[in-house]
Amino acid sequence: MAVIAHLSDIHIDDERSVRRTRAVVDYLEDLPYDLDLVLVTGDIADHGADEEYATARGLLDSRHPVLVCPGNHDDRGAFRRGLLGDATDAANAADAGAVDQVYRGAGFTVLACDSSVPGKPEGWLGDETLEWLAAEVGRAPEGDAVLVAFHHPPVELHVPYVDGIRQFDAGRLAELAGRHPRITAFLAGHAHTAAATTFAGRPLLVAPGVVNTVRLPWERQAHADHHVHLDQPPALAFHVLAEDHRLTTHFRTVSTEG
Ligand SMILES: [Fe+2]
Ligand SMILES: [Fe+2]
């Protein structure tokens, strides 16, 4: 059995975002259990600034292994420098390539794709990322569950604001998944709401937002309502992978008191 904590959208900028992220990370640090992975699916730095990444790096320094992928609020170069310790010229280039990463755990492989499009809020997987993904699915050790993670959900979640900036052109990914039955599930963030649906016949689990929670259309009482709840507690998902690759997901809220 493997247990993966999945958080998303910490949007580090002000004291509030730091306090909420710290509450979630402290909760994970205090668990009487060694997690197999802490996955953070993007929107790490609210403005993609170097100082926000420095803060995020400190907050996400954990006794558990951590894998972080970028979202639309992230800047690829600053993300590489600040979180991956990449000091090469490539990290600093304005056209820095997609940040695609592999994590191998005990009995599972996470393939974290960069669905960000520099300068745009919506998501898209580039051809290079899709080629990389297909190759890495093939390279995953025999018997491993294969989890594909990215920031932008590739389907509508019935939240118009989010649906308008989802991962587009997702038919290419669905076609890839059709050729690779080893893909167990898809994991995403971006929506700032805990959600479960399917994509390409596989589970698609969306981690809630740490920084805030999106207001669902049937929660909006007046057009004056803000599009997010600021009063709901930060939350995260736990994905439990059984030996037979069956995936169970639990969602948890975390207190910011004390
Ligand atoms: Fe976000
Ligand atoms: Fe996002």
GROMACS .gro file of C-alpha atoms and ligand atoms in nm:
model
  260
    1MET     CA    1   0.000   0.000   0.000
    2ALA     CA    2   0.124   0.349  -0.083
    3VAL     CA    3  -0.017   0.673   0.060
    4ILE     CA    4   0.027   0.994  -0.136
    5ALA     CA    5  -0.072   1.331   0.012
    6HIS     CA    6  -0.191   1.560  -0.267
    7LEU     CA    7  -0.216   1.931  -0.216
    8SER     CA    8  -0.252   2.208  -0.465
    9ASP     CA    9  -0.272   2.580  -0.524
   10ILE     CA   10  -0.084   2.718  -0.228
   11HIS     CA   11  -0.044   3.054  -0.415
   12ILE     CA   12   0.232   3.185  -0.190
   13ASP     CA   13   0.237   3.561  -0.163
   14ASP     CA   14   0.100   3.707   0.160
   15GLU     CA   15   0.090   3.603   0.523
   16ARG     CA   16  -0.247   3.433   0.478
   17SER     CA   17  -0.121   3.196   0.207
   18VAL     CA   18   0.185   3.115   0.418
   19ARG     CA   19  -0.024   3.047   0.728
   20ARG     CA   20  -0.259   2.810   0.544
   21THR     CA   21   0.025   2.623   0.369
   22ARG     CA   22   0.216   2.592   0.694
   23ALA     CA   23  -0.093   2.445   0.864
   24VAL     CA   24  -0.120   2.174   0.597
   25VAL     CA   25   0.251   2.093   0.595
   26ASP     CA   26   0.267   2.086   0.977
   27TYR     CA   27  -0.026   1.845   0.979
   28LEU     CA   28   0.164   1.615   0.740
   29GLU     CA   29   0.486   1.647   0.939
   30ASP     CA   30   0.303   1.544   1.255
   31LEU     CA   31   0.146   1.230   1.108
   32PRO     CA   32   0.263   0.911   1.280
   33TYR     CA   33   0.336   0.768   0.936
   34ASP     CA   34   0.595   0.811   0.663
   35LEU     CA   35   0.409   0.917   0.350
   36ASP     CA   36   0.521   0.774   0.018
   37LEU     CA   37   0.497   1.117  -0.144
   38VAL     CA   38   0.364   1.467  -0.100
   39LEU     CA   39   0.249   1.585  -0.444
   40VAL     CA   40   0.179   1.955  -0.501
   41THR     CA   41   0.002   2.018  -0.832
   42GLY     CA   42   0.089   2.376  -0.912
   43ASP     CA   43   0.014   2.740  -0.850
   44ILE     CA   44   0.299   2.747  -0.602
   45ALA     CA   45   0.394   3.115  -0.628
   46ASP     CA   46   0.104   3.353  -0.682
   47HIS     CA   47   0.308   3.588  -0.904
   48GLY     CA   48   0.590   3.355  -1.007
   49ALA     CA   49   0.838   3.569  -0.812
   50ASP     CA   50   1.177   3.448  -0.686
   51GLU     CA   51   1.103   3.554  -0.328
   52GLU     CA   52   0.773   3.362  -0.334
   53TYR     CA   53   0.961   3.048  -0.441
   54ALA     CA   54   1.214   3.101  -0.162
   55THR     CA   55   0.924   3.109   0.085
   56ALA     CA   56   0.757   2.807  -0.077
   57ARG     CA   57   1.080   2.610  -0.070
   58GLY     CA   58   1.111   2.664   0.303
   59LEU     CA   59   0.748   2.574   0.366
   60LEU     CA   60   0.761   2.257   0.154
   61ASP     CA   61   1.082   2.131   0.315
   62SER     CA   62   0.943   1.806   0.456
   63ARG     CA   63   1.053   1.481   0.612
   64HIS     CA   64   0.840   1.315   0.343
   65PRO     CA   65   0.947   1.308  -0.024
   66VAL     CA   66   0.795   1.601  -0.214
   67LEU     CA   67   0.718   1.644  -0.585
   68VAL     CA   68   0.602   1.984  -0.709
   69CYS     CA   69   0.475   2.068  -1.058
   70PRO     CA   70   0.401   2.413  -1.202
   71GLY     CA   71   0.065   2.580  -1.264
   72ASN     CA   72  -0.052   2.885  -1.453
   73HIS     CA   73   0.059   3.124  -1.175
   74ASP     CA   74   0.411   2.982  -1.188
   75ASP     CA   75   0.705   3.102  -1.391
   76ARG     CA   76   0.906   2.815  -1.538
   77GLY     CA   77   1.245   2.981  -1.495
   78ALA     CA   78   1.181   3.101  -1.140
   79PHE     CA   79   1.025   2.763  -1.055
   80ARG     CA   80   1.336   2.580  -1.180
   81ARG     CA   81   1.570   2.812  -0.993
   82GLY     CA   82   1.371   2.834  -0.674
   83LEU     CA   83   1.235   2.484  -0.628
   84LEU     CA   84   1.455   2.254  -0.836
   85GLY     CA   85   1.787   2.426  -0.768
   86ASP     CA   86   1.851   2.455  -1.142
   87ALA     CA   87   2.107   2.732  -1.191
   88THR     CA   88   2.179   2.661  -1.558
   89ASP     CA   89   2.123   2.911  -1.838
   90ALA     CA   90   1.827   2.700  -1.954
   91ALA     CA   91   1.646   2.771  -1.628
   92ASN     CA   92   1.686   3.142  -1.685
   93ALA     CA   93   1.585   3.147  -2.049
   94ALA     CA   94   1.263   3.332  -2.126
   95ASP     CA   95   1.149   3.030  -2.327
   96ALA     CA   96   1.245   2.773  -2.061
   97GLY     CA   97   1.090   2.442  -2.161
   98ALA     CA   98   0.819   2.246  -1.984
   99VAL     CA   99   0.902   2.117  -1.634
  100ASP     CA  100   0.815   1.748  -1.674
  101GLN     CA  101   0.926   1.521  -1.390
  102VAL     CA  102   0.930   1.153  -1.292
  103TYR     CA  103   0.898   1.028  -0.936
  104ARG     CA  104   0.949   0.660  -0.861
  105GLY     CA  105   0.805   0.534  -0.535
  106ALA     CA  106   0.766   0.184  -0.397
  107GLY     CA  107   0.526   0.022  -0.642
  108PHE     CA  108   0.421   0.338  -0.821
  109THR     CA  109   0.550   0.598  -1.065
  110VAL     CA  110   0.420   0.956  -1.083
  111LEU     CA  111   0.465   1.135  -1.414
  112ALA     CA  112   0.418   1.506  -1.347
  113CYS     CA  113   0.347   1.697  -1.667
  114ASP     CA  114   0.378   2.073  -1.706
  115SER     CA  115   0.038   2.185  -1.838
  116SER     CA  116   0.117   2.555  -1.804
  117VAL     CA  117   0.130   2.784  -2.106
  118PRO     CA  118   0.357   3.083  -2.033
  119GLY     CA  119   0.148   3.399  -2.001
  120LYS     CA  120  -0.188   3.220  -2.019
  121PRO     CA  121  -0.430   3.103  -1.747
  122GLU     CA  122  -0.552   2.798  -1.939
  123GLY     CA  123  -0.360   2.474  -1.979
  124TRP     CA  124  -0.224   2.266  -2.263
  125LEU     CA  125   0.023   1.978  -2.294
  126GLY     CA  126   0.287   2.046  -2.555
  127ASP     CA  127   0.388   1.783  -2.810
  128GLU     CA  128   0.723   1.735  -2.632
  129THR     CA  129   0.546   1.672  -2.302
  130LEU     CA  130   0.312   1.417  -2.461
  131GLU     CA  131   0.606   1.238  -2.627
  132TRP     CA  132   0.793   1.241  -2.296
  133LEU     CA  133   0.483   1.106  -2.118
  134ALA     CA  134   0.436   0.817  -2.361
  135ALA     CA  135   0.805   0.723  -2.331
  136GLU     CA  136   0.799   0.738  -1.951
  137VAL     CA  137   0.485   0.526  -1.922
  138GLY     CA  138   0.675   0.264  -2.118
  139ARG     CA  139   0.978   0.300  -1.888
  140ALA     CA  140   0.784   0.260  -1.562
  141PRO     CA  141   0.896  -0.054  -1.380
  142GLU     CA  142   0.682  -0.358  -1.448
  143GLY     CA  143   0.410  -0.388  -1.185
  144ASP     CA  144   0.416  -0.019  -1.094
  145ALA     CA  145   0.093   0.178  -1.085
  146VAL     CA  146   0.135   0.483  -1.311
  147LEU     CA  147  -0.019   0.810  -1.197
  148VAL     CA  148  -0.023   1.106  -1.437
  149ALA     CA  149  -0.030   1.444  -1.263
  150PHE     CA  150  -0.066   1.800  -1.392
  151HIS     CA  151  -0.214   2.133  -1.286
  152HIS     CA  152  -0.507   2.183  -1.524
  153PRO     CA  153  -0.797   1.930  -1.526
  154PRO     CA  154  -0.857   1.813  -1.883
  155VAL     CA  155  -1.238   1.806  -1.850
  156GLU     CA  156  -1.514   2.046  -1.748
  157LEU     CA  157  -1.600   2.033  -1.377
  158HIS     CA  158  -1.924   2.236  -1.405
  159VAL     CA  159  -1.761   2.544  -1.258
  160PRO     CA  160  -1.776   2.794  -1.546
  161TYR     CA  161  -1.485   3.010  -1.430
  162VAL     CA  162  -1.258   2.705  -1.399
  163ASP     CA  163  -1.393   2.532  -1.709
  164GLY     CA  164  -1.300   2.837  -1.914
  165ILE     CA  165  -0.933   2.794  -1.821
  166ARG     CA  166  -0.910   2.415  -1.809
  167GLN     CA  167  -0.660   2.199  -2.001
  168PHE     CA  168  -0.761   2.228  -2.367
  169ASP     CA  169  -0.702   2.001  -2.665
  170ALA     CA  170  -0.718   1.706  -2.422
  171GLY     CA  171  -0.818   1.460  -2.696
  172ARG     CA  172  -0.445   1.406  -2.757
  173LEU     CA  173  -0.398   1.298  -2.396
  174ALA     CA  174  -0.707   1.076  -2.409
  175GLU     CA  175  -0.570   0.911  -2.721
  176LEU     CA  176  -0.235   0.853  -2.548
  177ALA     CA  177  -0.416   0.702  -2.248
  178GLY     CA  178  -0.603   0.472  -2.486
  179ARG     CA  179  -0.268   0.338  -2.608
  180HIS     CA  180  -0.132   0.302  -2.253
  181PRO     CA  181  -0.368   0.100  -2.033
  182ARG     CA  182  -0.103   0.106  -1.758
  183ILE     CA  183  -0.209   0.459  -1.662
  184THR     CA  184  -0.399   0.409  -1.336
  185ALA     CA  185  -0.535   0.758  -1.273
  186PHE     CA  186  -0.498   1.129  -1.339
  187LEU     CA  187  -0.432   1.383  -1.062
  188ALA     CA  188  -0.488   1.757  -1.101
  189GLY     CA  189  -0.533   2.086  -0.916
  190HIS     CA  190  -0.620   2.436  -1.043
  191ALA     CA  191  -0.994   2.412  -0.968
  192HIS     CA  192  -0.964   2.500  -0.596
  193THR     CA  193  -1.228   2.240  -0.513
  194ALA     CA  194  -1.203   1.874  -0.413
  195ALA     CA  195  -1.352   1.686  -0.706
  196ALA     CA  196  -1.367   1.335  -0.848
  197THR     CA  197  -1.456   1.250  -1.206
  198THR     CA  198  -1.318   1.045  -1.493
  199PHE     CA  199  -1.101   1.112  -1.795
  200ALA     CA  200  -1.023   0.862  -2.070
  201GLY     CA  201  -1.195   0.593  -1.863
  202ARG     CA  202  -0.966   0.648  -1.565
  203PRO     CA  203  -1.028   0.827  -1.234
  204LEU     CA  204  -0.946   1.198  -1.239
  205LEU     CA  205  -0.898   1.330  -0.886
  206VAL     CA  206  -0.874   1.703  -0.826
  207ALA     CA  207  -0.706   1.822  -0.506
  208PRO     CA  208  -0.875   2.108  -0.320
  209GLY     CA  209  -0.705   2.448  -0.310
  210VAL     CA  210  -0.501   2.528  -0.001
  211VAL     CA  211  -0.535   2.904  -0.046
  212ASN     CA  212  -0.912   2.916  -0.097
  213THR     CA  213  -1.214   2.718  -0.224
  214VAL     CA  214  -1.401   2.798  -0.543
  215ARG     CA  215  -1.769   2.881  -0.508
  216LEU     CA  216  -1.982   2.633  -0.701
  217PRO     CA  217  -2.255   2.782  -0.924
  218TRP     CA  218  -2.529   2.658  -0.690
  219GLU     CA  219  -2.348   2.818  -0.394
  220ARG     CA  220  -2.361   3.166  -0.544
  221GLN     CA  221  -2.654   3.355  -0.400
  222ALA     CA  222  -2.600   3.686  -0.574
  223HIS     CA  223  -2.385   3.818  -0.850
  224ALA     CA  224  -2.203   4.015  -0.580
  225ASP     CA  225  -2.066   3.693  -0.426
  226HIS     CA  226  -1.693   3.659  -0.455
  227HIS     CA  227  -1.601   3.368  -0.681
  228VAL     CA  228  -1.415   3.193  -0.398
  229HIS     CA  229  -1.483   3.109  -0.033
  230LEU     CA  230  -1.214   3.263   0.188
  231ASP     CA  231  -1.357   3.123   0.512
  232GLN     CA  232  -1.333   2.750   0.439
  233PRO     CA  233  -1.029   2.573   0.586
  234PRO     CA  234  -0.737   2.454   0.375
  235ALA     CA  235  -0.772   2.094   0.258
  236LEU     CA  236  -0.587   1.813   0.085
  237ALA     CA  237  -0.637   1.467  -0.061
  238PHE     CA  238  -0.483   1.136   0.040
  239HIS     CA  239  -0.459   0.884  -0.243
  240VAL     CA  240  -0.419   0.525  -0.126
  241LEU     CA  241  -0.283   0.280  -0.382
  242ALA     CA  242  -0.346  -0.087  -0.309
  243GLU     CA  243  -0.120  -0.365  -0.435
  244ASP     CA  244  -0.372  -0.434  -0.712
  245HIS     CA  245  -0.354  -0.063  -0.815
  246ARG     CA  246  -0.704   0.013  -0.691
  247LEU     CA  247  -0.708   0.377  -0.587
  248THR     CA  248  -0.901   0.517  -0.290
  249THR     CA  249  -0.905   0.889  -0.216
  250HIS     CA  250  -0.981   1.057   0.116
  251PHE     CA  251  -1.016   1.432   0.157
  252ARG     CA  252  -0.915   1.620   0.472
  253THR     CA  253  -0.953   1.974   0.595
  254VAL     CA  254  -0.686   2.118   0.824
  255SER     CA  255  -0.736   2.365   1.107
  256THR     CA  256  -0.541   2.691   1.092
  257GLU     CA  257  -0.603   2.755   1.462
  258GLY     CA  258  -0.313   2.732   1.702
  259FE      FE  259  -0.480   2.817  -0.840
  260FE      FE  260  -0.431   2.744  -1.163
   0.00000   0.00000   0.00000
